[in-house]
C-alpha positions as a printed NumPy array, in Angstrom:
array([[-47.999, -42.392,  22.39 ],
       [-44.751, -44.314,  22.865],
       [-42.12 , -43.133,  25.291],
       [-38.783, -42.075,  23.789],
       [-36.299, -44.814,  23.111],
       [-34.312, -45.116,  26.338],
       [-33.735, -47.568,  29.154],
       [-37.144, -48.868,  30.249],
       [-38.186, -47.52 ,  33.62 ],
       [-40.122, -49.545,  36.202],
       [-43.699, -48.616,  36.993],
       [-44.157, -45.972,  39.669],
       [-45.817, -48.606,  41.823],
       [-42.493, -50.482,  41.753],
       [-40.311, -47.517,  42.68 ],
       [-39.369, -47.169,  46.371],
       [-39.138, -43.369,  46.132],
       [-42.864, -43.226,  45.286],
       [-43.973, -45.514,  48.11 ],
       [-45.279, -42.557,  50.124],
       [-47.853, -41.643,  47.47 ],
       [-51.271, -43.263,  47.507],
       [-52.273, -43.858,  43.867],
       [-55.869, -43.151,  42.873],
       [-57.56 , -45.313,  40.276],
       [-59.644, -43.59 ,  37.624],
       [-63.299, -43.73 ,  38.498],
       [-65.297, -45.929,  36.162],
       [-68.739, -47.438,  36.427],
       [-68.971, -51.149,  37.199],
       [-69.523, -52.044,  33.556],
       [-68.56 , -49.131,  31.267],
       [-70.079, -49.346,  27.805],
       [-66.867, -48.325,  26.051],
       [-63.886, -48.917,  28.328],
       [-60.592, -47.33 ,  27.305],
       [-57.74 , -49.818,  27.181],
       [-54.828, -47.914,  28.68 ],
       [-51.335, -49.342,  28.697],
       [-50.054, -50.478,  32.079],
       [-47.465, -47.673,  31.998],
       [-50.048, -44.979,  31.345],
       [-52.561, -46.276,  33.877],
       [-49.832, -46.511,  36.526],
       [-48.505, -42.976,  35.865],
       [-51.94 , -41.35 ,  35.865],
       [-52.927, -43.181,  39.049],
       [-49.932, -41.616,  40.788],
       [-50.667, -38.259,  39.164],
       [-54.139, -38.232,  40.694],
       [-52.517, -39.106,  43.998],
       [-50.127, -36.162,  44.   ],
       [-52.835, -33.758,  42.811],
       [-54.988, -34.804,  45.77 ],
       [-52.111, -34.224,  48.188],
       [-51.117, -30.953,  46.498],
       [-47.468, -31.964,  46.135],
       [-45.294, -29.76 ,  43.931],
       [-41.748, -31.082,  43.706],
       [-39.078, -32.054,  41.158],
       [-40.453, -35.584,  41.005],
       [-43.835, -34.146,  40.01 ],
       [-42.101, -32.568,  36.99 ],
       [-40.661, -35.978,  36.1  ],
       [-44.077, -37.609,  36.482],
       [-45.93 , -35.037,  34.39 ],
       [-43.289, -35.236,  31.653],
       [-43.753, -38.999,  31.602],
       [-47.517, -38.622,  31.198],
       [-47.203, -35.888,  28.583],
       [-44.832, -37.99 ,  26.499],
       [-47.398, -40.779,  26.533],
       [-50.376, -38.464,  25.992],
       [-49.432, -34.919,  24.893],
       [-53.086, -33.885,  25.038],
       [-53.43 , -34.492,  28.794],
       [-54.61 , -31.032,  29.786],
       [-54.517, -31.628,  33.553],
       [-50.912, -32.856,  33.434],
       [-49.851, -29.712,  31.545],
       [-51.734, -27.435,  33.937],
       [-50.309, -29.043,  37.063],
       [-46.836, -29.054,  35.532],
       [-47.007, -25.299,  34.976],
       [-48.176, -24.692,  38.538],
       [-45.307, -26.821,  39.818],
       [-42.753, -24.934,  37.695],
       [-44.003, -21.668,  39.157],
       [-44.016, -22.997,  42.72 ],
       [-40.436, -24.32 ,  42.424],
       [-39.209, -21.243,  40.506],
       [-37.687, -23.664,  38.012],
       [-35.484, -22.254,  35.205],
       [-37.95 , -21.695,  32.375],
       [-35.297, -21.644,  29.668],
       [-34.724, -25.331,  30.41 ],
       [-38.453, -25.92 ,  30.116],
       [-38.528, -24.117,  26.774],
       [-35.783, -26.411,  25.485],
       [-37.978, -29.37 ,  26.378],
       [-40.86 , -27.657,  24.594],
       [-38.672, -27.274,  21.494],
       [-38.573, -31.05 ,  21.31 ],
       [-42.2  , -31.715,  22.213],
       [-43.678, -29.028,  19.979],
       [-41.959, -30.414,  16.88 ],
       [-43.176, -33.915,  17.744],
       [-46.714, -32.803,  18.549],
       [-47.373, -29.779,  16.346],
       [-51.109, -30.395,  16.216],
       [-51.555, -30.61 ,  19.992],
       [-53.029, -27.41 ,  21.397],
       [-51.749, -28.006,  24.938],
       [-48.108, -27.893,  23.793],
       [-48.549, -24.391,  22.368],
       [-50.626, -23.135,  25.283],
       [-47.92 , -24.247,  27.735],
       [-45.282, -22.513,  25.637],
       [-47.364, -19.345,  25.63 ],
       [-47.548, -19.367,  29.435],
       [-43.766, -19.801,  29.653],
       [-42.996, -16.908,  27.306],
       [-45.351, -14.664,  29.243],
       [-43.075, -15.313,  32.205],
       [-39.695, -15.05 ,  30.439],
       [-40.722, -11.915,  28.491],
       [-38.25 , -12.917,  25.792],
       [-40.196, -13.395,  22.554],
       [-37.286, -12.846,  20.142],
       [-36.141, -16.48 ,  19.805],
       [-39.725, -17.616,  19.317],
       [-40.026, -16.321,  15.748],
       [-37.06 , -18.417,  14.635],
       [-38.443, -21.449,  16.449],
       [-41.824, -20.976,  14.758],
       [-40.189, -20.576,  11.352],
       [-38.376, -23.875,  11.861],
       [-41.6  , -25.542,  12.995],
       [-43.337, -24.348,   9.844],
       [-40.757, -26.186,   7.772],
       [-42.183, -29.385,   9.265],
       [-45.82 , -28.438,   8.627],
       [-46.26 , -25.234,   6.634],
       [-50.   , -24.942,   7.29 ],
       [-50.339, -25.996,  10.916],
       [-53.023, -23.86 ,  12.565],
       [-51.503, -23.895,  16.061],
       [-48.087, -22.773,  14.805],
       [-49.472, -19.829,  12.822],
       [-51.811, -18.901,  15.668],
       [-48.91 , -18.893,  18.111],
       [-46.883, -16.651,  15.79 ],
       [-49.734, -14.161,  15.615],
       [-50.054, -14.219,  19.383],
       [-46.322, -13.516,  19.848],
       [-46.523, -10.537,  17.507],
       [-49.732,  -9.096,  18.929],
       [-49.07 ,  -9.747,  22.613],
       [-45.584,  -8.19 ,  22.719],
       [-46.236,  -5.792,  19.814],
       [-42.595,  -4.833,  19.499],
       [-41.402,  -3.062,  16.346],
       [-38.347,  -5.318,  16.219],
       [-40.605,  -8.382,  16.052],
       [-42.743,  -6.906,  13.286],
       [-39.875,  -5.502,  11.208],
       [-39.278,  -8.57 ,   9.   ],
       [-42.703, -10.177,   9.176],
       [-43.82 ,  -9.184,   5.696],
       [-40.576, -10.59 ,   4.274],
       [-41.166, -13.815,   6.197],
       [-44.686, -14.352,   4.934],
       [-43.636, -13.472,   1.399],
       [-40.954, -16.174,   1.55 ],
       [-43.602, -18.668,   2.683],
       [-45.776, -17.745,  -0.293],
       [-42.81 , -17.996,  -2.639],
       [-42.413, -21.584,  -1.446],
       [-46.119, -22.336,  -1.847],
       [-48.384, -19.717,  -3.377],
       [-51.413, -21.819,  -2.368],
       [-50.6  , -21.783,   1.348],
       [-53.882, -20.447,   2.737],
       [-52.37 , -20.058,   6.221],
       [-49.658, -17.767,   4.844],
       [-52.242, -15.671,   2.979],
       [-54.278, -15.383,   6.165],
       [-51.161, -14.309,   8.059],
       [-50.346, -11.69 ,   5.442],
       [-53.813, -10.195,   5.874],
       [-53.279, -10.178,   9.63 ],
       [-49.931,  -8.401,   9.276],
       [-51.033,  -5.824,   6.709],
       [-54.604,  -5.033,   7.697],
       [-55.394,  -6.346,  11.182],
       [-52.432,  -5.463,  13.378],
       [-52.264,  -1.695,  13.315],
       [-50.061,   0.549,  11.208],
       [-46.426,  -0.461,  11.103],
       [-43.467,   1.85 ,  10.491],
       [-43.265,   2.688,   6.793],
       [-46.902,   1.741,   6.15 ],
       [-48.5  ,   4.996,   7.247],
       [-49.729,   5.75 ,   3.712],
       [-52.605,   3.264,   3.634],
       [-53.532,   4.019,   0.021],
       [-50.003,   3.074,  -0.986],
       [-50.286,  -0.117,   1.065],
       [-53.494,  -1.057,  -0.757],
       [-51.837,  -0.426,  -4.128],
       [-48.872,  -2.569,  -3.076],
       [-51.109,  -5.4  ,  -1.946],
       [-53.224,  -5.219,  -5.092],
       [-50.125,  -5.563,  -7.24 ],
       [-48.877,  -8.427,  -5.065],
       [-52.071, -10.46 ,  -5.166],
       [-52.643,  -9.851,  -8.875],
       [-49.202, -11.21 ,  -9.687],
       [-49.885, -14.337,  -7.605],
       [-53.273, -14.875,  -9.203],
       [-51.622, -14.632, -12.627],
       [-49.194, -17.381, -11.601],
       [-51.918, -19.712, -10.275],
       [-55.357, -18.492, -11.385],
       [-57.295, -21.264,  -9.642],
       [-55.76 , -20.544,  -6.252],
       [-58.767, -19.809,  -4.021],
       [-56.546, -18.414,  -1.262],
       [-55.332, -15.515,  -3.395],
       [-58.856, -14.691,  -4.577],
       [-60.063, -14.688,  -0.968],
       [-57.224, -12.334,  -0.071],
       [-58.228, -10.039,  -2.939],
       [-61.837,  -9.963,  -1.787],
       [-60.813,  -9.412,   1.817],
       [-58.593,  -6.446,   1.073],
       [-61.188,  -4.86 ,  -1.231],
       [-63.832,  -5.192,   1.483],
       [-61.421,  -3.83 ,   4.086],
       [-60.508,  -0.834,   1.931],
       [-64.147,  -0.391,   0.822],
       [-63.187,  -0.647,  -2.858],
       [-66.055,  -1.728,  -5.152],
       [-65.406,  -5.006,  -6.94 ],
       [-66.249,  -3.358, -10.271],
       [-62.955,  -1.451, -10.115],
       [-61.184,  -4.782, -10.67 ],
       [-63.313,  -5.824, -13.643],
       [-60.588,  -5.225, -16.22 ],
       [-58.235,  -7.477, -14.29 ],
       [-60.744, -10.234, -13.508],
       [-62.487, -10.534, -16.879],
       [-59.728, -12.451, -18.761],
       [-59.715, -15.048, -15.971],
       [-63.459, -15.628, -16.346],
       [-63.193, -16.491, -20.041],
       [-61.931, -19.624, -21.809],
       [-58.231, -19.734, -22.6  ],
       [-57.632, -17.934, -25.926],
       [-55.929, -19.913, -28.689],
       [-52.168, -20.215, -28.304],
       [-50.275, -17.401, -29.937],
       [-53.142, -14.919, -29.664],
       [-51.563, -11.65 , -28.492],
       [-53.523,  -9.379, -26.133],
       [-54.999,  -6.339, -27.791],
       [-53.594,  -4.066, -25.079],
       [-50.872,  -4.823, -22.524],
       [-52.032,  -3.533, -19.119],
       [-49.236,  -3.725, -16.564],
       [-51.729,  -3.24 , -13.719],
       [-53.792,  -6.211, -14.89 ],
       [-51.428,  -9.13 , -15.541],
       [-52.919, -11.854, -17.703],
       [-53.19 , -15.528, -16.719],
       [-49.993, -17.512, -17.123],
       [-49.636, -19.901, -20.034],
       [-51.413, -23.246, -19.717],
       [-53.751, -21.854, -17.051],
       [-57.017, -23.764, -16.679],
       [-59.659, -21.248, -17.663],
       [-62.246, -20.089, -17.031],
       [-61.375, -19.751, -13.363],
       [-64.282, -20.478, -11.021],
       [-63.301, -17.713,  -8.591],
       [-63.131, -15.205, -11.447],
       [-66.533, -16.213, -12.833],
       [-68.019, -15.808,  -9.345],
       [-66.276, -12.426,  -8.989],
       [-67.748, -11.223, -12.285],
       [-71.2  , -12.443, -11.237],
       [-70.897, -10.464,  -8.007],
       [-69.966,  -7.357,  -9.989],
       [-73.064,  -7.697, -12.178],
       [-75.289,  -8.496,  -9.196],
       [-74.113,  -5.334,  -7.402],
       [-74.863,  -3.276, -10.516],
       [-78.473,  -4.506, -10.456],
       [-81.022,  -3.893, -13.198],
       [-80.355,  -5.708, -16.44 ],
       [-76.969,  -6.81 , -15.092],
       [-78.819,  -9.344, -12.919],
       [-79.503, -11.321, -16.08 ],
       [-75.768, -11.526, -16.775],
       [-75.087, -12.53 , -13.18 ],
       [-77.692, -15.279, -13.457],
       [-76.112, -16.646, -16.618],
       [-72.72 , -16.747, -14.936],
       [-74.138, -18.624, -11.937],
       [-75.812, -21.077, -14.317],
       [-72.452, -21.736, -15.982],
       [-70.948, -22.462, -12.567],
       [-73.817, -24.747, -11.553],
       [-73.947, -26.714, -14.765],
       [-70.358, -26.736, -16.009],
       [-67.517, -25.129, -14.093],
       [-68.339, -25.808, -10.424],
       [-70.951, -28.559, -10.341],
       [-69.89 , -29.735,  -6.891],
       [-71.507, -26.555,  -5.514],
       [-74.505, -26.772,  -7.854],
       [-77.076, -26.292,  -5.08 ],
       [-75.328, -23.155,  -3.859],
       [-75.307, -21.585,  -7.31 ],
       [-78.963, -22.527,  -7.819],
       [-79.722, -20.759,  -4.546],
       [-77.919, -17.621,  -5.805],
       [-79.97 , -17.786,  -9.005],
       [-83.234, -18.096,  -7.061],
       [-82.382, -15.142,  -4.842],
       [-81.394, -13.084,  -7.861],
       [-84.705, -13.814,  -9.574],
       [-86.547, -12.71 ,  -6.441],
       [-84.606,  -9.463,  -6.427],
       [-85.311,  -8.878, -10.114],
       [-89.025,  -9.593,  -9.684],
       [-89.207,  -7.159,  -6.775],
       [-87.476,  -4.513,  -8.869],
       [-89.76 ,  -5.065, -11.849],
       [-92.784,  -4.838,  -9.567]])
């Protein structure tokens, strides 16, 4: 990782103010099979880092040294850990450290250590409010970054303040408006609605389920082949212990080929929006859903389920052919046991 564009600094071994530190070389065997070719700058900085760790020094220059190492290698766990200990020992202003993290987190969104360090800082400052805005801005850079979403969930759950939760559903809805296929946003919505306790205004859980059903149905109608929305639908049905068969009227049109253009629906059901125009049908997720409905019904319905799995294996989802063949085999075993 390159250092930021600025006036080049001499190596620590060339700096008089570091002359009192005895650098420690990294231990390596005489002839390592796969030697790592470090830059001179990185090798020099980490040699001095090992030296100060051995002596136990915690000082402002240690903060400068660890920042140097982190900028070269943001995944250096030991540098992050020792930096945090030094900040605590010096009682350094953590708001200044958070400003530095604003820069480093955006540059290194996929580096776990950046987010872990930030978490430790916020536990000390006890000021989570600005974090939600920072996370929202970070998600504009990478809308699906796991560490960013995970950190947002931690902020909400750890502090569990009503003010933090109050606009969270609006936030995640805006993310899905931008990209209805954002699986991370769907996962976060499930976390907010079903896995984080009962928020103010959501005490009527049956009403919440109805709201979420309407929401996910509308999004499936917009993009029928969006696996994220179908997974959300399954998850909420399982959570609410609603049998899949209760959604059969909604799912069925998505499991069939697209009707000819201009063919009006026989009945307009506002609770079961139809696929949008030009949708690619049948939808694999819908065919699987219908097969699961028939499998759960058992008896002669197992034959229908088997036919649906065969259509997935041989036509609609051939990339998972072996999986669907496995489902067929298991279904036949179940049917044989029942007939026996």
